[in-house]
Amino acid sequence: MLQVKNIYFSYDKTPVLKDVSFILKQGEHLSIIGESGSGKSTLLKVLYGEFDIAKGTIFWSDKRVLGPKYNLVVGCDFMKYVAQEFDLMPFTSVEENIGKFLSNFFPEEKKERVAELLEVVELTNFSNTKVKVLSGGQKQRVALARALAKQPEILLLDEPFSHIDNFKKQSLRRNVFRYLKEKEITCIVATHDKEDVLGYADTMVVLNNNQIEASDTPNNLYNNPKTPLIASFFGEFNSIDEEIVYANQLKIVEHSNLKVTVNQSYFKGSYYLIEAHLNDELVFFENDLELEINQEVYLEIVS
Ligand code: ADP
Ligand code: MG
């Protein structure tokens, strides 16, 4: 179990993390979300022991995570961290990079392990390619595989799929997160992409203004978003009579007291996102068909 208790951290005078606490059980998947600059990367680095914190404690079971003041080498062997900027050996092959921390005393096992990891990150065909010539997304996958190589108990991932194109992203995400669940590797993923969270995370921590704004299951936060920030993470939403209403909760009806004038239709694949005026405000709703500009329609909130 990871126990983070009342931690405070600042790089200089201004606090970046204020009174952050949460608990994560072994094998659970936690997402840390928040706007750019909200402190997600800082929190991961603090958990990894990269910085000394001003206050608070971090424990993994009975092992305390301490900063560089108390540790000659940053990090602990039960934990791995994949930074937003990954640091690989550019002039050696993908295979060698992934196997970097594996013992050479068991060459067969090492080979098998690397092959397994190449499959998880879908890079089998690139095993002999030099890292230098890989794309940003491919490098990110090598960094991921290398972090997994020695089977950490806990894995910290900073926007792990941010460099990976949409063609690959979906299957890669499924592979990696399935692998982590199977091996019961506790993971903490910093992200601003809801696709990294929904369907995978057991719990979420929302960072805002240097603090935890909410912490709950994705399901509870989606169904009961207490603040606009939380709602905006999940999708387009409106504030109607001080209530948060997602775009997909508004439907066209024959008549209602919500009369809007269409402004724009955006093709979204399986639906159109319609932007409309409700008096002086903009509202967004989903519709199967494109609507004409200036068309007037009535909306109803469905839940
Ligand atoms: P996020 O990952 O959510 O985008 P960060 O943790 O990178 O946020 O940054 C949080 C805040 O800390 C920002 O205001 C950022 O400018 C500041 N910050 C990040 N790294 C450093 C650093 N090395 N020195 C000083 N300030 C930093
Ligand atoms: Mg970051």
Tab-separated table of C-alpha atoms and ligand atoms in Angstrom:
chain	number	residue	atom	x	y	z
A	1	MET	CA	0.000	0.000	0.000
A	2	LEU	CA	1.195	3.499	-0.856
A	3	GLN	CA	0.461	6.042	1.830
A	4	VAL	CA	0.936	9.687	1.007
A	5	LYS	CA	0.291	11.876	4.012
A	6	ASN	CA	-0.010	15.651	4.127
A	7	ILE	CA	2.863	16.445	1.807
A	8	TYR	CA	3.977	19.997	1.034
A	9	PHE	CA	6.515	20.915	-1.604
A	10	SER	CA	7.818	24.028	-3.335
A	11	TYR	CA	10.706	24.607	-5.763
A	12	ASP	CA	11.233	28.112	-4.432
A	13	LYS	CA	8.879	30.293	-2.380
A	14	THR	CA	5.585	29.453	-4.075
A	15	PRO	CA	4.045	26.180	-3.009
A	16	VAL	CA	3.464	23.617	-5.770
A	17	LEU	CA	1.898	20.911	-3.612
A	18	LYS	CA	-0.139	21.744	-0.527
A	19	ASP	CA	-1.352	19.134	1.902
A	20	VAL	CA	-1.577	16.285	-0.603
A	21	SER	CA	-2.738	12.976	0.850
A	22	PHE	CA	-4.009	9.743	-0.650
A	23	ILE	CA	-3.828	6.015	-0.224
A	24	LEU	CA	-3.345	3.480	-2.977
A	25	LYS	CA	-3.635	-0.271	-2.547
A	26	GLN	CA	-1.287	-2.781	-4.117
A	27	GLY	CA	-2.174	-3.441	-7.750
A	28	GLU	CA	-4.444	-0.423	-8.049
A	29	HIS	CA	-4.321	2.088	-10.856
A	30	LEU	CA	-4.498	5.764	-9.902
A	31	SER	CA	-4.786	8.641	-12.362
A	32	ILE	CA	-3.571	12.085	-11.433
A	33	ILE	CA	-5.277	14.689	-13.531
A	34	GLY	CA	-5.134	18.448	-13.666
A	35	GLU	CA	-4.397	21.302	-15.992
A	36	SER	CA	-0.923	21.944	-17.299
A	37	GLY	CA	1.139	23.435	-14.461
A	38	SER	CA	-1.094	21.989	-11.744
A	39	GLY	CA	1.750	19.939	-10.313
A	40	LYS	CA	1.220	16.450	-11.753
A	41	SER	CA	4.842	15.920	-12.789
A	42	THR	CA	6.077	17.440	-9.551
A	43	LEU	CA	3.928	15.051	-7.539
A	44	LEU	CA	5.313	12.031	-9.425
A	45	LYS	CA	8.881	13.236	-8.885
A	46	VAL	CA	8.197	13.779	-5.196
A	47	LEU	CA	6.756	10.261	-4.905
A	48	TYR	CA	9.874	8.935	-6.600
A	49	GLY	CA	12.077	10.655	-4.036
A	50	GLU	CA	13.583	13.134	-6.442
A	51	PHE	CA	12.981	16.097	-4.139
A	52	ASP	CA	13.009	16.727	-0.420
A	53	ILE	CA	9.569	17.668	0.791
A	54	ALA	CA	8.929	20.414	3.328
A	55	LYS	CA	6.356	18.391	5.249
A	56	GLY	CA	4.603	15.061	5.111
A	57	THR	CA	5.471	11.418	4.592
A	58	ILE	CA	5.418	8.849	1.815
A	59	PHE	CA	5.358	5.163	2.650
A	60	TRP	CA	5.251	2.079	0.452
A	61	SER	CA	4.153	-0.566	2.966
A	62	ASP	CA	6.673	-0.004	5.735
A	63	LYS	CA	9.348	1.499	3.503
A	64	ARG	CA	9.663	5.256	3.665
A	65	VAL	CA	10.442	7.201	0.498
A	66	LEU	CA	13.015	9.865	1.224
A	67	GLY	CA	14.473	12.685	-0.842
A	68	PRO	CA	18.071	13.269	-1.993
A	69	LYS	CA	19.090	14.713	1.374
A	70	TYR	CA	18.756	11.237	2.827
A	71	ASN	CA	19.523	9.110	-0.223
A	72	LEU	CA	22.694	9.072	-2.254
A	73	VAL	CA	20.943	7.580	-5.276
A	74	VAL	CA	17.542	8.936	-6.232
A	75	GLY	CA	14.766	6.360	-6.392
A	76	CYS	CA	14.210	2.954	-4.851
A	77	ASP	CA	14.361	-0.466	-6.462
A	78	PHE	CA	10.673	-1.271	-5.920
A	79	MET	CA	9.612	1.781	-7.877
A	80	LYS	CA	10.154	2.885	-11.475
A	81	TYR	CA	9.407	6.235	-13.005
A	82	VAL	CA	8.988	7.142	-16.655
A	83	ALA	CA	9.438	10.875	-17.053
A	84	GLN	CA	7.820	13.123	-19.623
A	85	GLU	CA	11.312	13.566	-21.058
A	86	PHE	CA	12.745	10.060	-21.314
A	87	ASP	CA	16.413	9.451	-21.184
A	88	LEU	CA	17.527	6.557	-23.365
A	89	MET	CA	20.831	5.483	-24.877
A	90	PRO	CA	20.508	6.823	-28.428
A	91	PHE	CA	23.307	4.857	-30.087
A	92	THR	CA	22.269	1.427	-28.914
A	93	SER	CA	19.414	-0.781	-30.034
A	94	VAL	CA	15.889	-0.903	-28.700
A	95	GLU	CA	16.614	-4.364	-27.303
A	96	GLU	CA	19.703	-3.209	-25.409
A	97	ASN	CA	17.893	-0.215	-23.996
A	98	ILE	CA	15.079	-2.357	-22.661
A	99	GLY	CA	17.488	-4.903	-21.203
A	100	LYS	CA	19.820	-2.301	-19.739
A	101	PHE	CA	19.032	-3.126	-16.129
A	102	LEU	CA	18.627	-6.887	-16.579
A	103	SER	CA	21.389	-9.212	-15.511
A	104	ASN	CA	23.663	-10.724	-18.165
A	105	PHE	CA	24.147	-13.848	-16.080
A	106	PHE	CA	20.954	-15.332	-17.471
A	107	PRO	CA	21.095	-14.578	-21.199
A	108	GLU	CA	18.182	-16.849	-22.131
A	109	GLU	CA	15.879	-15.366	-19.501
A	110	LYS	CA	16.969	-11.896	-20.437
A	111	LYS	CA	16.183	-12.537	-24.096
A	112	GLU	CA	12.743	-13.909	-23.260
A	113	ARG	CA	11.949	-11.044	-20.935
A	114	VAL	CA	12.941	-8.451	-23.521
A	115	ALA	CA	10.883	-10.239	-26.181
A	116	GLU	CA	7.851	-10.217	-23.874
A	117	LEU	CA	8.248	-6.494	-23.219
A	118	LEU	CA	8.766	-5.715	-26.901
A	119	GLU	CA	5.395	-7.304	-27.477
A	120	VAL	CA	3.691	-5.298	-24.746
A	121	VAL	CA	4.844	-2.038	-26.301
A	122	GLU	CA	4.441	-3.333	-29.865
A	123	LEU	CA	8.031	-2.838	-30.924
A	124	THR	CA	9.023	-6.399	-31.793
A	125	ASN	CA	9.989	-5.405	-35.329
A	126	PHE	CA	12.287	-2.692	-34.054
A	127	SER	CA	14.327	-4.745	-31.590
A	128	ASN	CA	17.597	-4.144	-33.464
A	129	THR	CA	16.929	-0.558	-34.449
A	130	LYS	CA	19.061	2.154	-32.893
A	131	VAL	CA	17.002	4.367	-30.581
A	132	LYS	CA	18.411	7.494	-32.240
A	133	VAL	CA	16.388	6.900	-35.412
A	134	LEU	CA	13.070	6.228	-33.645
A	135	SER	CA	10.168	8.661	-33.548
A	136	GLY	CA	9.187	10.369	-30.285
A	137	GLY	CA	6.346	7.908	-29.768
A	138	GLN	CA	8.576	4.898	-30.351
A	139	LYS	CA	11.118	6.241	-27.881
A	140	GLN	CA	8.360	6.663	-25.334
A	141	ARG	CA	7.459	2.997	-25.782
A	142	VAL	CA	11.098	1.933	-25.274
A	143	ALA	CA	11.205	3.963	-22.047
A	144	LEU	CA	8.030	2.240	-20.869
A	145	ALA	CA	9.374	-1.230	-21.613
A	146	ARG	CA	12.643	-0.448	-19.865
A	147	ALA	CA	10.775	0.679	-16.756
A	148	LEU	CA	8.839	-2.593	-16.754
A	149	ALA	CA	11.901	-4.785	-17.297
A	150	LYS	CA	12.668	-5.501	-13.649
A	151	GLN	CA	9.018	-5.780	-12.687
A	152	PRO	CA	8.705	-2.884	-10.247
A	153	GLU	CA	6.106	-3.045	-7.500
A	154	ILE	CA	4.992	0.433	-8.333
A	155	LEU	CA	5.243	2.319	-11.601
A	156	LEU	CA	4.953	6.079	-12.042
A	157	LEU	CA	4.068	7.199	-15.573
A	158	ASP	CA	4.065	10.809	-16.692
A	159	GLU	CA	1.740	11.263	-19.675
A	160	PRO	CA	2.836	7.874	-20.993
A	161	PHE	CA	1.119	8.051	-24.366
A	162	SER	CA	1.467	11.739	-25.121
A	163	HIS	CA	3.926	11.242	-27.984
A	164	ILE	CA	2.130	8.276	-29.472
A	165	ASP	CA	-0.102	8.732	-32.490
A	166	ASN	CA	-3.779	7.895	-32.415
A	167	PHE	CA	-3.384	4.863	-34.671
A	168	LYS	CA	-1.281	3.094	-32.063
A	169	LYS	CA	-2.494	4.712	-28.863
A	170	GLN	CA	-5.651	2.700	-28.233
A	171	SER	CA	-4.150	-0.762	-28.512
A	172	LEU	CA	-0.959	0.215	-26.758
A	173	ARG	CA	-2.876	1.643	-23.828
A	174	ARG	CA	-4.928	-1.532	-23.521
A	175	ASN	CA	-1.788	-3.708	-23.701
A	176	VAL	CA	0.192	-1.770	-21.146
A	177	PHE	CA	-2.598	-1.295	-18.617
A	178	ARG	CA	-3.714	-4.935	-18.976
A	179	TYR	CA	-0.136	-6.037	-18.399
A	180	LEU	CA	0.124	-3.925	-15.242
A	181	LYS	CA	-3.152	-5.336	-13.866
A	182	GLU	CA	-2.122	-8.901	-14.634
A	183	LYS	CA	1.196	-8.486	-12.847
A	184	GLU	CA	-0.468	-6.544	-10.016
A	185	ILE	CA	1.874	-3.632	-10.526
A	186	THR	CA	0.544	-0.568	-8.716
A	187	CYS	CA	0.571	2.354	-11.086
A	188	ILE	CA	0.146	6.087	-10.947
A	189	VAL	CA	-0.455	7.841	-14.228
A	190	ALA	CA	-0.302	11.608	-14.636
A	191	THR	CA	-2.408	12.646	-17.592
A	192	HIS	CA	-4.749	15.235	-19.031
A	193	ASP	CA	-6.307	12.750	-21.432
A	194	LYS	CA	-9.547	11.141	-20.262
A	195	GLU	CA	-8.864	8.202	-22.568
A	196	ASP	CA	-5.956	7.257	-20.293
A	197	VAL	CA	-8.335	7.156	-17.344
A	198	LEU	CA	-11.760	5.838	-18.285
A	199	GLY	CA	-11.927	2.080	-18.298
A	200	TYR	CA	-8.546	1.731	-16.616
A	201	ALA	CA	-8.167	3.798	-13.461
A	202	ASP	CA	-9.551	2.545	-10.151
A	203	THR	CA	-9.298	5.993	-8.618
A	204	MET	CA	-8.558	9.548	-9.656
A	205	VAL	CA	-6.940	12.475	-7.948
A	206	VAL	CA	-7.758	15.911	-9.357
A	207	LEU	CA	-5.085	18.551	-8.760
A	208	ASN	CA	-6.006	22.217	-8.850
A	209	ASN	CA	-4.454	25.278	-7.226
A	210	ASN	CA	-1.703	23.117	-5.734
A	211	GLN	CA	-4.203	20.964	-3.872
A	212	ILE	CA	-6.371	17.918	-4.303
A	213	GLU	CA	-9.714	19.216	-5.528
A	214	ALA	CA	-11.353	15.816	-5.592
A	215	SER	CA	-10.431	12.202	-5.213
A	216	ASP	CA	-12.809	9.385	-6.086
A	217	THR	CA	-13.557	6.688	-8.657
A	218	PRO	CA	-13.849	7.858	-12.292
A	219	ASN	CA	-17.462	6.737	-12.214
A	220	ASN	CA	-18.399	8.889	-9.225
A	221	LEU	CA	-16.515	11.910	-10.494
A	222	TYR	CA	-18.101	11.634	-13.931
A	223	ASN	CA	-21.605	11.203	-12.578
A	224	ASN	CA	-21.279	13.854	-9.933
A	225	PRO	CA	-18.708	16.421	-11.057
A	226	LYS	CA	-18.560	18.899	-8.196
A	227	THR	CA	-16.710	21.577	-10.138
A	228	PRO	CA	-16.544	22.768	-13.774
A	229	LEU	CA	-12.890	21.712	-13.867
A	230	ILE	CA	-13.826	18.109	-13.164
A	231	ALA	CA	-16.648	18.157	-15.719
A	232	SER	CA	-14.388	19.681	-18.366
A	233	PHE	CA	-12.031	16.764	-18.021
A	234	PHE	CA	-14.761	14.364	-19.129
A	235	GLY	CA	-16.140	16.382	-21.993
A	236	GLU	CA	-18.138	19.324	-23.246
A	237	PHE	CA	-20.541	20.580	-20.589
A	238	ASN	CA	-22.887	23.460	-19.738
A	239	SER	CA	-23.796	25.244	-16.558
A	240	ILE	CA	-27.574	25.537	-16.595
A	241	ASP	CA	-29.235	26.979	-13.508
A	242	GLU	CA	-25.990	26.351	-11.681
A	243	GLU	CA	-26.083	22.684	-12.569
A	244	ILE	CA	-23.433	20.947	-14.607
A	245	VAL	CA	-25.014	19.302	-17.627
A	246	TYR	CA	-22.905	17.360	-20.142
A	247	ALA	CA	-23.531	17.976	-23.835
A	248	ASN	CA	-24.872	14.443	-24.182
A	249	GLN	CA	-27.487	15.120	-21.485
A	250	LEU	CA	-29.314	17.674	-23.640
A	251	LYS	CA	-31.798	16.401	-26.212
A	252	ILE	CA	-34.009	18.159	-28.716
A	253	VAL	CA	-37.714	18.000	-27.882
A	254	GLU	CA	-40.815	19.426	-29.492
A	255	HIS	CA	-41.246	22.101	-26.888
A	256	SER	CA	-39.644	23.183	-23.615
A	257	ASN	CA	-38.560	26.306	-21.799
A	258	LEU	CA	-34.990	25.909	-23.082
A	259	LYS	CA	-35.155	27.514	-26.507
A	260	VAL	CA	-31.812	27.849	-28.293
A	261	THR	CA	-30.552	29.164	-31.624
A	262	VAL	CA	-28.017	27.032	-33.490
A	263	ASN	CA	-24.649	28.599	-34.081
A	264	GLN	CA	-22.489	25.792	-35.423
A	265	SER	CA	-22.442	22.003	-35.937
A	266	TYR	CA	-19.217	20.051	-35.477
A	267	PHE	CA	-18.914	16.583	-36.991
A	268	LYS	CA	-17.697	14.174	-34.295
A	269	GLY	CA	-18.043	10.829	-36.041
A	270	SER	CA	-21.004	9.118	-34.429
A	271	TYR	CA	-22.740	12.434	-33.626
A	272	TYR	CA	-22.622	16.179	-34.148
A	273	LEU	CA	-21.674	18.565	-31.376
A	274	ILE	CA	-24.012	21.523	-31.712
A	275	GLU	CA	-23.071	24.939	-30.406
A	276	ALA	CA	-26.078	27.170	-29.799
A	277	HIS	CA	-27.106	30.389	-28.108
A	278	LEU	CA	-29.311	30.297	-25.037
A	279	ASN	CA	-30.016	33.973	-24.499
A	280	ASP	CA	-26.521	35.414	-24.193
A	281	GLU	CA	-24.784	32.200	-23.331
A	282	LEU	CA	-23.400	29.368	-25.402
A	283	VAL	CA	-24.701	25.858	-24.854
A	284	PHE	CA	-23.406	22.622	-26.310
A	285	PHE	CA	-25.414	19.506	-27.031
A	286	GLU	CA	-25.084	16.349	-29.050
A	287	ASN	CA	-27.324	15.486	-31.951
A	288	ASP	CA	-27.434	12.703	-34.540
A	289	LEU	CA	-27.853	15.150	-37.399
A	290	GLU	CA	-26.231	18.377	-38.447
A	291	LEU	CA	-28.438	21.429	-37.780
A	292	GLU	CA	-28.779	24.605	-39.797
A	293	ILE	CA	-27.280	27.829	-38.545
A	294	ASN	CA	-29.887	30.079	-36.893
A	295	GLN	CA	-32.340	27.195	-36.604
A	296	GLU	CA	-34.321	27.367	-33.360
A	297	VAL	CA	-34.785	24.221	-31.288
A	298	TYR	CA	-35.991	23.296	-27.811
A	299	LEU	CA	-33.864	21.288	-25.420
A	300	GLU	CA	-34.540	19.104	-22.451
A	301	ILE	CA	-32.153	17.773	-19.833
A	302	VAL	CA	-32.129	14.001	-19.689
A	303	SER	CA	-30.099	12.125	-17.141
B	1	ADP	P1	2.163	19.605	-14.645
B	1	ADP	O1	2.982	18.361	-14.781
B	1	ADP	O2	0.821	19.387	-14.025
B	1	ADP	O3	2.053	20.347	-15.942
B	1	ADP	P2	4.430	20.606	-13.106
B	1	ADP	O4	4.555	19.719	-11.936
B	1	ADP	O5	5.385	20.381	-14.230
B	1	ADP	O6	2.912	20.593	-13.628
B	1	ADP	O7	4.600	22.112	-12.629
B	1	ADP	C1	3.922	22.629	-11.499
B	1	ADP	C2	4.433	24.026	-11.192
B	1	ADP	O8	5.785	23.974	-10.775
B	1	ADP	C3	4.412	24.959	-12.381
B	1	ADP	O9	4.051	26.237	-11.942
B	1	ADP	C4	5.829	24.933	-12.889
B	1	ADP	O10	6.158	26.125	-13.537
B	1	ADP	C5	6.624	24.756	-11.615
B	1	ADP	N1	7.879	24.011	-11.846
B	1	ADP	C6	8.000	22.786	-12.433
B	1	ADP	N2	9.268	22.362	-12.437
B	1	ADP	C7	9.995	23.340	-11.847
B	1	ADP	C8	11.395	23.504	-11.530
B	1	ADP	N3	12.288	22.554	-11.830
B	1	ADP	N4	11.744	24.640	-10.901
B	1	ADP	C9	10.867	25.607	-10.579
B	1	ADP	N5	9.537	25.505	-10.825
B	1	ADP	C10	9.106	24.398	-11.464
B	2	MG	MG	3.795	17.456	-16.474
